[in-house]
Amino acid sequence: MLAGTAIGVYLLVVVGATTALTDAAAACPTWPACNGQWLVPLDQPKLAVAWGHRVAALGVALALAATTILAWRVDTDRRVRTSLAVAALLYPAQVGLGAFAATTATPAVLSAVHLVVGMAIFGGIILALAWTLEPETFDEPTGVEDPEEMPDAEDHPERPNPAAVPDGFVARAKRTGFAYFRLMKPRLMWLLCLVASAAMALAAGPTDLGVRTVVATLTGGVLSIGASGTFNHVLERDVDKKMNRTADRPAATDQIPVRNAVVFGLVLTVLSLAAFLTVNVLAAVLGLFAILFYSVVYTLLLKPNTVQNTVIGGFAGALPALIGGAAATGEIGLPAIVLAGVIFLWTPAHFYNLALAYKDDYARGGFPMMPVVRGEAVTRKHILLYLGATLLAAGLLSAVTTLGWLYAATSVTFGAVFLWTVIRLHYERTEEAAFRSFHASNAYLGALLLAVVADALAF
């Protein structure tokens, strides 16, 4: 019931921030009835949208009241009762702001206050949910191992030996080519390129975005991701040998000599900068910074030394949003910054699931990931909190852009699925549940970015 209330509030926040509701409000300038009618004809889309928003607000109010009353009547944590009480007290103020906005020419500052109050209500419910799902006792962290004292990961019979040299020139060429391809971490490319595409669509719109700019930016993005991945493979090759999930990587198994891998990474870096420079200098500077940040700051400084490696490292995944915005307009605008914030906050909610599934592996590698040094219960709580923050940032994105109903529906639908998998993770506490939440996070961001592109360019 608490999760359903949270999604209901989030629905109101996102829909209330879209231009679709802003346009529809003009068709219903009275409150609470719509032009004196308690039931409106549904064949008038704008009128139906405005009326539906009010009906949904009433339903959410009843759900929030019932949830709050239930929390105070049963033996519930004091923090849960307090956060729900605050949310319940803010809700009438939110309704009042909405009524004033519907019946008057709303100043920009009032719209901003309306959005902030809605976000505060949603945040209070997410906190109540996080505290409700907390276990009575927390697990003890296992702590990291010293990688130098750990043996190499065991070979698995079902996994072919990557170091074995096949017979025949063609087979060896295919093996070597695929090893270089793996150095580039191709699994990361589709999502990060989609981030850059969404930023370009938001910044330029359908009329000012040229095909040449898109192709050059995505080419530079793919090459910069490949360079970053290559340097990461080289720098972590000794630790990769200790971990089961990375023991077969090309640099760890000497399929690609270190010198060749470094040269390959440098060539990719130069080609990436050349592609970005055909767009503008700012995109090239940001592209180079992205390579350096992931390869040096994240790989060498953050990942092996701090539990906040995933959080701070999320900036690497957010940089394509800034690159895309800069490529489209020559500057970094507010939509690109907010989109980067969405990616930054999404990263812990996404990656902590993988850290849970591979906790023992990360401990063998000496990486102080959240579940290794803080425990699984704390990690699950952080996944939920960062998911809540991600949803709020996605709501803010709809407020600072002209995104409409496609974006709002996608954010609410896939956000609800992501939230459901995170709640199941709290109850099941299994590797399977962690992977389910991990895949749901990918689906959420992928769908959200596609909706941004479609909404910005086609609607």
One Martini backbone bead per residue (centre of mass of N, CA, C, O) as a GRO file, in nm:
protein
  459
    1MET     BB    1   0.057   0.064  -0.019
    2LEU     BB    2   0.302   0.250  -0.005
    3ALA     BB    3   0.396   0.212  -0.298
    4GLY     BB    4   0.133   0.306  -0.434
    5THR     BB    5   0.141   0.592  -0.316
    6ALA     BB    6   0.408   0.675  -0.440
    7ILE     BB    7   0.319   0.645  -0.738
    8GLY     BB    8   0.083   0.840  -0.721
    9VAL     BB    9   0.249   1.091  -0.654
   10TYR     BB   10   0.439   1.072  -0.897
   11LEU     BB   11   0.224   1.107  -1.110
   12LEU     BB   12   0.146   1.396  -1.024
   13VAL     BB   13   0.423   1.526  -1.059
   14VAL     BB   14   0.480   1.462  -1.359
   15VAL     BB   15   0.215   1.558  -1.485
   16GLY     BB   16   0.226   1.848  -1.355
   17ALA     BB   17   0.506   1.916  -1.524
   18THR     BB   18   0.375   1.902  -1.784
   19THR     BB   19   0.246   2.048  -2.068
   20ALA     BB   20  -0.022   1.899  -2.083
   21LEU     BB   21  -0.146   2.024  -1.820
   22THR     BB   22  -0.108   2.318  -1.883
   23ASP     BB   23  -0.297   2.316  -2.131
   24ALA     BB   24  -0.551   2.185  -1.984
   25ALA     BB   25  -0.617   2.400  -1.762
   26ALA     BB   26  -0.768   2.602  -1.956
   27ALA     BB   27  -1.031   2.405  -1.974
   28CYS     BB   28  -1.022   2.426  -1.629
   29PRO     BB   29  -1.079   2.728  -1.441
   30THR     BB   30  -1.207   2.556  -1.211
   31TRP     BB   31  -1.285   2.491  -0.850
   32PRO     BB   32  -1.341   2.162  -0.845
   33ALA     BB   33  -1.508   2.202  -1.064
   34CYS     BB   34  -1.577   2.184  -1.421
   35ASN     BB   35  -1.757   2.425  -1.520
   36GLY     BB   36  -1.979   2.302  -1.305
   37GLN     BB   37  -1.866   2.002  -1.348
   38TRP     BB   38  -1.834   1.666  -1.224
   39LEU     BB   39  -1.883   1.569  -1.521
   40VAL     BB   40  -1.700   1.500  -1.810
   41PRO     BB   41  -1.627   1.492  -2.131
   42LEU     BB   42  -1.408   1.256  -2.296
   43ASP     BB   43  -1.395   1.397  -2.598
   44GLN     BB   44  -1.211   1.612  -2.435
   45PRO     BB   45  -0.889   1.595  -2.373
   46LYS     BB   46  -0.820   1.840  -2.190
   47LEU     BB   47  -1.050   1.801  -1.992
   48ALA     BB   48  -0.978   1.507  -1.912
   49VAL     BB   49  -0.700   1.566  -1.797
   50ALA     BB   50  -0.776   1.767  -1.574
   51TRP     BB   51  -0.984   1.581  -1.433
   52GLY     BB   52  -0.800   1.332  -1.389
   53HIS     BB   53  -0.604   1.476  -1.197
   54ARG     BB   54  -0.817   1.524  -0.970
   55VAL     BB   55  -0.899   1.234  -0.925
   56ALA     BB   56  -0.616   1.129  -0.857
   57ALA     BB   57  -0.574   1.315  -0.612
   58LEU     BB   58  -0.802   1.190  -0.446
   59GLY     BB   59  -0.694   0.899  -0.440
   60VAL     BB   60  -0.422   0.968  -0.306
   61ALA     BB   61  -0.536   1.095  -0.051
   62LEU     BB   62  -0.671   0.838   0.055
   63ALA     BB   63  -0.416   0.662   0.061
   64LEU     BB   64  -0.249   0.842   0.252
   65ALA     BB   65  -0.447   0.841   0.488
   66ALA     BB   66  -0.458   0.534   0.530
   67THR     BB   67  -0.154   0.491   0.574
   68THR     BB   68  -0.119   0.682   0.815
   69ILE     BB   69  -0.329   0.557   1.006
   70LEU     BB   70  -0.208   0.273   1.009
   71ALA     BB   71   0.073   0.354   1.121
   72TRP     BB   72  -0.056   0.472   1.399
   73ARG     BB   73  -0.214   0.196   1.488
   74VAL     BB   74   0.042   0.051   1.466
   75ASP     BB   75   0.359  -0.103   1.505
   76THR     BB   76   0.554   0.164   1.417
   77ASP     BB   77   0.792   0.337   1.323
   78ARG     BB   78   0.854   0.661   1.402
   79ARG     BB   79   0.968   0.751   1.128
   80VAL     BB   80   0.727   0.664   0.959
   81ARG     BB   81   0.509   0.834   1.096
   82THR     BB   82   0.642   1.110   1.052
   83SER     BB   83   0.671   1.112   0.740
   84LEU     BB   84   0.368   1.070   0.684
   85ALA     BB   85   0.263   1.315   0.836
   86VAL     BB   86   0.406   1.527   0.667
   87ALA     BB   87   0.282   1.444   0.397
   88ALA     BB   88  -0.017   1.483   0.489
   89LEU     BB   89   0.016   1.792   0.558
   90LEU     BB   90   0.112   1.881   0.265
   91TYR     BB   91  -0.123   1.801   0.078
   92PRO     BB   92  -0.327   2.037   0.116
   93ALA     BB   93  -0.128   2.249   0.012
   94GLN     BB   94  -0.104   2.127  -0.270
   95VAL     BB   95  -0.401   2.156  -0.344
   96GLY     BB   96  -0.413   2.462  -0.312
   97LEU     BB   97  -0.204   2.527  -0.529
   98GLY     BB   98  -0.359   2.387  -0.759
   99ALA     BB   99  -0.618   2.560  -0.742
  100PHE     BB  100  -0.480   2.833  -0.795
  101ALA     BB  101  -0.356   2.751  -1.071
  102ALA     BB  102  -0.639   2.686  -1.212
  103THR     BB  103  -0.772   3.000  -1.148
  104THR     BB  104  -0.499   3.132  -1.239
  105ALA     BB  105  -0.223   3.317  -1.316
  106THR     BB  106   0.065   3.153  -1.293
  107PRO     BB  107   0.341   3.189  -1.143
  108ALA     BB  108   0.650   3.057  -1.152
  109VAL     BB  109   0.696   3.034  -0.842
  110LEU     BB  110   0.440   2.864  -0.785
  111SER     BB  111   0.514   2.622  -0.960
  112ALA     BB  112   0.772   2.556  -0.802
  113VAL     BB  113   0.637   2.507  -0.528
  114HIS     BB  114   0.451   2.281  -0.621
  115LEU     BB  115   0.682   2.087  -0.699
  116VAL     BB  116   0.835   2.077  -0.427
  117VAL     BB  117   0.605   1.966  -0.255
  118GLY     BB  118   0.564   1.707  -0.415
  119MET     BB  119   0.851   1.601  -0.364
  120ALA     BB  120   0.832   1.594  -0.055
  121ILE     BB  121   0.609   1.386  -0.039
  122PHE     BB  122   0.758   1.163  -0.190
  123GLY     BB  123   1.006   1.153  -0.003
  124GLY     BB  124   0.853   1.071   0.256
  125ILE     BB  125   0.749   0.797   0.144
  126ILE     BB  126   1.022   0.672   0.077
  127LEU     BB  127   1.130   0.678   0.363
  128ALA     BB  128   0.908   0.502   0.484
  129LEU     BB  129   0.972   0.257   0.308
  130ALA     BB  130   1.267   0.215   0.393
  131TRP     BB  131   1.202   0.175   0.701
  132THR     BB  132   1.003  -0.064   0.664
  133LEU     BB  133   1.231  -0.257   0.513
  134GLU     BB  134   1.389  -0.283   0.750
  135PRO     BB  135   1.566  -0.474   0.933
  136GLU     BB  136   1.618  -0.566   1.259
  137THR     BB  137   1.887  -0.688   1.141
  138PHE     BB  138   2.216  -0.653   1.052
  139ASP     BB  139   2.460  -0.731   0.857
  140GLU     BB  140   2.784  -0.832   0.834
  141PRO     BB  141   3.053  -0.728   0.707
  142THR     BB  142   3.325  -0.874   0.532
  143GLY     BB  143   3.517  -0.733   0.366
  144VAL     BB  144   3.823  -0.695   0.237
  145GLU     BB  145   4.074  -0.810   0.043
  146ASP     BB  146   4.394  -0.906  -0.049
  147PRO     BB  147   4.483  -0.949  -0.369
  148GLU     BB  148   4.782  -1.056  -0.329
  149GLU     BB  149   4.664  -1.312  -0.145
  150MET     BB  150   4.501  -1.405  -0.383
  151PRO     BB  151   4.396  -1.622  -0.588
  152ASP     BB  152   4.315  -1.717  -0.870
  153ALA     BB  153   4.068  -1.782  -1.054
  154GLU     BB  154   3.879  -2.031  -1.139
  155ASP     BB  155   3.827  -2.261  -1.366
  156HIS     BB  156   3.572  -2.328  -1.599
  157PRO     BB  157   3.460  -2.584  -1.786
  158GLU     BB  158   3.232  -2.411  -1.953
  159ARG     BB  159   3.479  -2.224  -2.003
  160PRO     BB  160   3.674  -2.111  -2.222
  161ASN     BB  161   4.002  -2.070  -2.302
  162PRO     BB  162   4.132  -1.757  -2.378
  163ALA     BB  163   4.450  -1.846  -2.413
  164ALA     BB  164   4.390  -2.018  -2.641
  165VAL     BB  165   4.530  -2.113  -2.948
  166PRO     BB  166   4.421  -2.129  -3.248
  167ASP     BB  167   4.386  -2.272  -3.545
  168GLY     BB  168   4.459  -2.070  -3.776
  169PHE     BB  169   4.434  -1.759  -3.909
  170VAL     BB  170   4.131  -1.690  -3.890
  171ALA     BB  171   4.089  -1.774  -3.592
  172ARG     BB  172   4.301  -1.578  -3.475
  173ALA     BB  173   4.178  -1.317  -3.587
  174LYS     BB  174   3.903  -1.342  -3.447
  175ARG     BB  175   4.011  -1.353  -3.160
  176THR     BB  176   4.161  -1.081  -3.162
  177GLY     BB  177   3.927  -0.899  -3.249
  178PHE     BB  178   3.742  -0.970  -3.007
  179ALA     BB  179   3.936  -0.872  -2.788
  180TYR     BB  180   3.935  -0.575  -2.872
  181PHE     BB  181   3.631  -0.540  -2.845
  182ARG     BB  182   3.622  -0.603  -2.534
  183LEU     BB  183   3.799  -0.364  -2.439
  184MET     BB  184   3.551  -0.149  -2.508
  185LYS     BB  185   3.286  -0.212  -2.371
  186PRO     BB  186   3.005  -0.257  -2.546
  187ARG     BB  187   2.770  -0.266  -2.328
  188LEU     BB  188   2.785   0.058  -2.273
  189MET     BB  189   2.714   0.207  -2.544
  190TRP     BB  190   2.406   0.223  -2.586
  191LEU     BB  191   2.333   0.392  -2.332
  192LEU     BB  192   2.532   0.634  -2.366
  193CYS     BB  193   2.427   0.711  -2.649
  194LEU     BB  194   2.138   0.765  -2.551
  195VAL     BB  195   2.209   0.999  -2.371
  196ALA     BB  196   2.321   1.184  -2.594
  197SER     BB  197   2.065   1.183  -2.768
  198ALA     BB  198   1.876   1.310  -2.560
  199ALA     BB  199   2.036   1.574  -2.527
  200MET     BB  200   2.015   1.665  -2.821
  201ALA     BB  201   1.706   1.672  -2.839
  202LEU     BB  202   1.664   1.883  -2.613
  203ALA     BB  203   1.850   2.114  -2.725
  204ALA     BB  204   1.742   2.124  -3.046
  205GLY     BB  205   1.541   1.954  -3.170
  206PRO     BB  206   1.390   1.890  -3.483
  207THR     BB  207   1.520   2.148  -3.650
  208ASP     BB  208   1.846   2.173  -3.529
  209LEU     BB  209   1.915   1.866  -3.588
  210GLY     BB  210   2.181   1.715  -3.729
  211VAL     BB  211   2.317   1.438  -3.870
  212ARG     BB  212   2.615   1.507  -3.843
  213THR     BB  213   2.613   1.557  -3.539
  214VAL     BB  214   2.516   1.281  -3.450
  215VAL     BB  215   2.734   1.103  -3.580
  216ALA     BB  216   2.985   1.239  -3.455
  217THR     BB  217   2.905   1.208  -3.157
  218LEU     BB  218   2.866   0.896  -3.151
  219THR     BB  219   3.145   0.828  -3.251
  220GLY     BB  220   3.299   0.965  -3.023
  221GLY     BB  221   3.159   0.803  -2.797
  222VAL     BB  222   3.245   0.518  -2.873
  223LEU     BB  223   3.554   0.576  -2.865
  224SER     BB  224   3.567   0.677  -2.568
  225ILE     BB  225   3.459   0.420  -2.441
  226GLY     BB  226   3.679   0.237  -2.557
  227ALA     BB  227   3.917   0.379  -2.420
  228SER     BB  228   3.825   0.351  -2.128
  229GLY     BB  229   3.802   0.042  -2.125
  230THR     BB  230   4.093  -0.022  -2.198
  231PHE     BB  231   4.232   0.116  -1.956
  232ASN     BB  232   4.080  -0.049  -1.745
  233HIS     BB  233   4.191  -0.326  -1.824
  234VAL     BB  234   4.488  -0.260  -1.775
  235LEU     BB  235   4.473  -0.153  -1.471
  236GLU     BB  236   4.294  -0.436  -1.379
  237ARG     BB  237   4.436  -0.711  -1.456
  238ASP     BB  238   4.526  -0.830  -1.178
  239VAL     BB  239   4.245  -0.825  -1.039
  240ASP     BB  240   4.082  -0.983  -1.255
  241LYS     BB  241   4.214  -1.264  -1.185
  242LYS     BB  242   4.047  -1.289  -0.898
  243MET     BB  243   3.781  -1.269  -1.065
  244ASN     BB  244   3.531  -1.444  -1.209
  245ARG     BB  245   3.396  -1.210  -1.400
  246THR     BB  246   3.717  -1.116  -1.510
  247ALA     BB  247   3.930  -1.352  -1.583
  248ASP     BB  248   3.861  -1.339  -1.919
  249ARG     BB  249   4.002  -1.100  -1.991
  250PRO     BB  250   4.229  -0.995  -2.219
  251ALA     BB  251   4.444  -0.871  -2.018
  252ALA     BB  252   4.437  -1.102  -1.799
  253THR     BB  253   4.510  -1.336  -2.040
  254ASP     BB  254   4.706  -1.217  -2.268
  255GLN     BB  255   4.575  -1.169  -2.550
  256ILE     BB  256   4.667  -0.872  -2.489
  257PRO     BB  257   4.910  -0.679  -2.485
  258VAL     BB  258   4.976  -0.406  -2.309
  259ARG     BB  259   5.099  -0.229  -2.529
  260ASN     BB  260   4.871  -0.269  -2.734
  261ALA     BB  261   4.641  -0.162  -2.557
  262VAL     BB  262   4.750   0.124  -2.517
  263VAL     BB  263   4.761   0.200  -2.814
  264PHE     BB  264   4.463   0.153  -2.867
  265GLY     BB  265   4.360   0.367  -2.666
  266LEU     BB  266   4.504   0.610  -2.799
  267VAL     BB  267   4.371   0.587  -3.075
  268LEU     BB  268   4.080   0.621  -2.974
  269THR     BB  269   4.125   0.900  -2.854
  270VAL     BB  270   4.203   1.051  -3.112
  271LEU     BB  271   3.948   0.975  -3.276
  272SER     BB  272   3.749   1.101  -3.082
  273LEU     BB  273   3.852   1.394  -3.100
  274ALA     BB  274   3.815   1.422  -3.403
  275ALA     BB  275   3.508   1.386  -3.401
  276PHE     BB  276   3.438   1.618  -3.201
  277LEU     BB  277   3.581   1.854  -3.366
  278THR     BB  278   3.356   1.850  -3.593
  279VAL     BB  279   3.170   2.002  -3.395
  280ASN     BB  280   3.332   2.091  -3.112
  281VAL     BB  281   3.536   2.181  -2.853
  282LEU     BB  282   3.360   2.112  -2.605
  283ALA     BB  283   3.312   1.815  -2.677
  284ALA     BB  284   3.612   1.737  -2.672
  285VAL     BB  285   3.677   1.813  -2.381
  286LEU     BB  286   3.463   1.626  -2.253
  287GLY     BB  287   3.569   1.363  -2.378
  288LEU     BB  288   3.848   1.369  -2.244
  289PHE     BB  289   3.746   1.387  -1.953
  290ALA     BB  290   3.597   1.114  -1.955
  291ILE     BB  291   3.844   0.938  -1.993
  292LEU     BB  292   4.004   1.037  -1.742
  293PHE     BB  293   3.795   0.983  -1.526
  294TYR     BB  294   3.762   0.675  -1.565
  295SER     BB  295   4.069   0.586  -1.579
  296VAL     BB  296   4.168   0.750  -1.317
  297VAL     BB  297   3.965   0.839  -1.100
  298TYR     BB  298   3.804   0.575  -1.084
  299THR     BB  299   4.007   0.334  -1.117
  300LEU     BB  300   4.247   0.447  -0.919
  301LEU     BB  301   4.090   0.618  -0.681
  302LEU     BB  302   3.795   0.510  -0.615
  303LYS     BB  303   3.743   0.199  -0.638
  304PRO     BB  304   3.991   0.107  -0.422
  305ASN     BB  305   3.916   0.346  -0.170
  306THR     BB  306   3.586   0.381  -0.182
  307VAL     BB  307   3.244   0.346  -0.114
  308GLN     BB  308   3.184   0.603  -0.320
  309ASN     BB  309   3.253   0.510  -0.612
  310THR     BB  310   2.971   0.492  -0.747
  311VAL     BB  311   2.868   0.774  -0.698
  312ILE     BB  312   3.101   0.943  -0.820
  313GLY     BB  313   3.124   0.765  -1.084
  314GLY     BB  314   2.850   0.868  -1.212
  315PHE     BB  315   2.978   1.104  -1.374
  316ALA     BB  316   3.066   0.938  -1.619
  317GLY     BB  317   2.768   0.872  -1.713
  318ALA     BB  318   2.681   1.188  -1.730
  319LEU     BB  319   2.861   1.318  -1.957
  320PRO     BB  320   2.698   1.257  -2.223
  321ALA     BB  321   2.489   1.479  -2.167
  322LEU     BB  322   2.689   1.716  -2.198
  323ILE     BB  323   2.791   1.642  -2.478
  324GLY     BB  324   2.523   1.653  -2.629
  325GLY     BB  325   2.452   1.947  -2.563
  326ALA     BB  326   2.714   2.071  -2.680
  327ALA     BB  327   2.686   1.960  -2.971
  328ALA     BB  328   2.407   2.108  -3.040
  329THR     BB  329   2.491   2.427  -2.908
  330GLY     BB  330   2.784   2.491  -2.756
  331GLU     BB  331   2.636   2.427  -2.477
  332ILE     BB  332   2.530   2.404  -2.132
  333GLY     BB  333   2.226   2.324  -2.043
  334LEU     BB  334   1.974   2.253  -1.829
  335PRO     BB  335   1.874   1.981  -1.948
  336ALA     BB  336   2.155   1.844  -1.941
  337ILE     BB  337   2.199   1.867  -1.635
  338VAL     BB  338   1.947   1.709  -1.544
  339LEU     BB  339   2.010   1.452  -1.699
  340ALA     BB  340   2.276   1.403  -1.551
  341GLY     BB  341   2.135   1.370  -1.275
  342VAL     BB  342   1.980   1.118  -1.341
  343ILE     BB  343   2.229   0.938  -1.396
  344PHE     BB  344   2.378   0.980  -1.130
  345LEU     BB  345   2.141   0.859  -0.947
  346TRP     BB  346   2.104   0.585  -1.099
  347THR     BB  347   2.373   0.432  -1.064
  348PRO     BB  348   2.340   0.312  -0.774
  349ALA     BB  349   2.062   0.174  -0.827
  350HIS     BB  350   2.201  -0.012  -1.036
  351PHE     BB  351   2.493  -0.120  -0.930
  352TYR     BB  352   2.424  -0.239  -0.646
  353ASN     BB  353   2.307  -0.501  -0.760
  354LEU     BB  354   2.575  -0.611  -0.868
  355ALA     BB  355   2.725  -0.598  -0.596
  356LEU     BB  356   2.547  -0.810  -0.462
  357ALA     BB  357   2.595  -1.049  -0.662
  358TYR     BB  358   2.937  -0.976  -0.640
  359LYS     BB  359   3.055  -0.952  -0.352
  360ASP     BB  360   3.282  -1.167  -0.329
  361ASP     BB  361   3.441  -1.072  -0.575
  362TYR     BB  362   3.504  -0.784  -0.471
  363ALA     BB  363   3.655  -0.878  -0.222
  364ARG     BB  364   3.884  -1.025  -0.374
  365GLY     BB  365   3.966  -0.745  -0.527
  366GLY     BB  366   3.947  -0.500  -0.301
  367PHE     BB  367   3.660  -0.372  -0.323
  368PRO     BB  368   3.464  -0.111  -0.154
  369MET     BB  369   3.179  -0.203  -0.163
  370MET     BB  370   2.892  -0.163  -0.008
  371PRO     BB  371   2.835  -0.473   0.074
  372VAL     BB  372   3.126  -0.520   0.191
  373VAL     BB  373   3.139  -0.261   0.415
  374ARG     BB  374   2.803  -0.230   0.496
  375GLY     BB  375   2.614  -0.426   0.364
  376GLU     BB  376   2.314  -0.540   0.237
  377ALA     BB  377   2.097  -0.369   0.380
  378VAL     BB  378   2.217  -0.092   0.314
  379THR     BB  379   2.216  -0.130   0.009
  380ARG     BB  380   1.912  -0.163  -0.032
  381LYS     BB  381   1.841   0.114   0.081
  382HIS     BB  382   2.005   0.279  -0.131
  383ILE     BB  383   1.852   0.191  -0.377
  384LEU     BB  384   1.583   0.320  -0.296
  385LEU     BB  385   1.682   0.613  -0.255
  386TYR     BB  386   1.801   0.650  -0.543
  387LEU     BB  387   1.541   0.596  -0.689
  388GLY     BB  388   1.384   0.833  -0.573
  389ALA     BB  389   1.584   1.048  -0.683
  390THR     BB  390   1.552   0.975  -0.980
  391LEU     BB  391   1.249   1.037  -1.005
  392LEU     BB  392   1.275   1.333  -0.929
  393ALA     BB  393   1.465   1.413  -1.160
  394ALA     BB  394   1.266   1.329  -1.382
  395GLY     BB  395   1.053   1.536  -1.298
  396LEU     BB  396   1.232   1.787  -1.341
  397LEU     BB  397   1.274   1.748  -1.646
  398SER     BB  398   0.972   1.807  -1.719
  399ALA     BB  399   0.988   2.111  -1.608
  400VAL     BB  400   1.250   2.212  -1.804
  401THR     BB  401   1.065   2.111  -2.035
  402THR     BB  402   0.849   1.986  -2.319
  403LEU     BB  403   0.758   1.739  -2.206
  404GLY     BB  404   0.515   1.481  -2.209
  405TRP     BB  405   0.318   1.200  -2.200
  406LEU     BB  406   0.527   0.990  -2.283
  407TYR     BB  407   0.726   1.049  -2.058
  408ALA     BB  408   0.537   1.019  -1.815
  409ALA     BB  409   0.444   0.725  -1.867
  410THR     BB  410   0.726   0.597  -1.866
  411SER     BB  411   0.825   0.683  -1.586
  412VAL     BB  412   0.595   0.551  -1.423
  413THR     BB  413   0.596   0.261  -1.528
  414PHE     BB  414   0.907   0.189  -1.500
  415GLY     BB  415   0.929   0.290  -1.208
  416ALA     BB  416   0.733   0.080  -1.087
  417VAL     BB  417   0.895  -0.169  -1.168
  418PHE     BB  418   1.154  -0.097  -1.023
  419LEU     BB  419   1.028  -0.077  -0.741
  420TRP     BB  420   0.927  -0.368  -0.725
  421THR     BB  421   1.209  -0.505  -0.743
  422VAL     BB  422   1.322  -0.371  -0.487
  423ILE     BB  423   1.117  -0.487  -0.290
  424ARG     BB  424   1.180  -0.783  -0.354
  425LEU     BB  425   1.474  -0.765  -0.262
  426HIS     BB  426   1.407  -0.718   0.042
  427TYR     BB  427   1.264  -1.001   0.073
  428GLU     BB  428   1.456  -1.215  -0.076
  429ARG     BB  429   1.775  -1.182  -0.082
  430THR     BB  430   1.893  -1.245  -0.380
  431GLU     BB  431   2.056  -1.285  -0.670
  432GLU     BB  432   1.806  -1.286  -0.850
  433ALA     BB  433   1.687  -1.017  -0.742
  434ALA     BB  434   1.928  -0.840  -0.822
  435PHE     BB  435   1.908  -0.893  -1.128
  436ARG     BB  436   1.621  -0.793  -1.164
  437SER     BB  437   1.683  -0.501  -1.077
  438PHE     BB  438   1.904  -0.448  -1.282
  439HIS     BB  439   1.725  -0.484  -1.538
  440ALA     BB  440   1.513  -0.271  -1.458
  441SER     BB  441   1.708  -0.031  -1.469
  442ASN     BB  442   1.770  -0.052  -1.768
  443ALA     BB  443   1.478  -0.029  -1.869
  444TYR     BB  444   1.416   0.244  -1.752
  445LEU     BB  445   1.638   0.417  -1.893
  446GLY     BB  446   1.590   0.332  -2.181
  447ALA     BB  447   1.292   0.422  -2.198
  448LEU     BB  448   1.333   0.716  -2.111
  449LEU     BB  449   1.524   0.800  -2.344
  450LEU     BB  450   1.336   0.729  -2.576
  451ALA     BB  451   1.114   0.924  -2.485
  452VAL     BB  452   1.276   1.179  -2.515
  453VAL     BB  453   1.334   1.160  -2.815
  454ALA     BB  454   1.040   1.135  -2.913
  455ASP     BB  455   0.920   1.385  -2.768
  456ALA     BB  456   1.126   1.602  -2.884
  457LEU     BB  457   1.088   1.520  -3.209
  458ALA     BB  458   0.755   1.427  -3.245
  459PHE     BB  459   0.568   1.615  -3.013
   0.00000   0.00000   0.00000
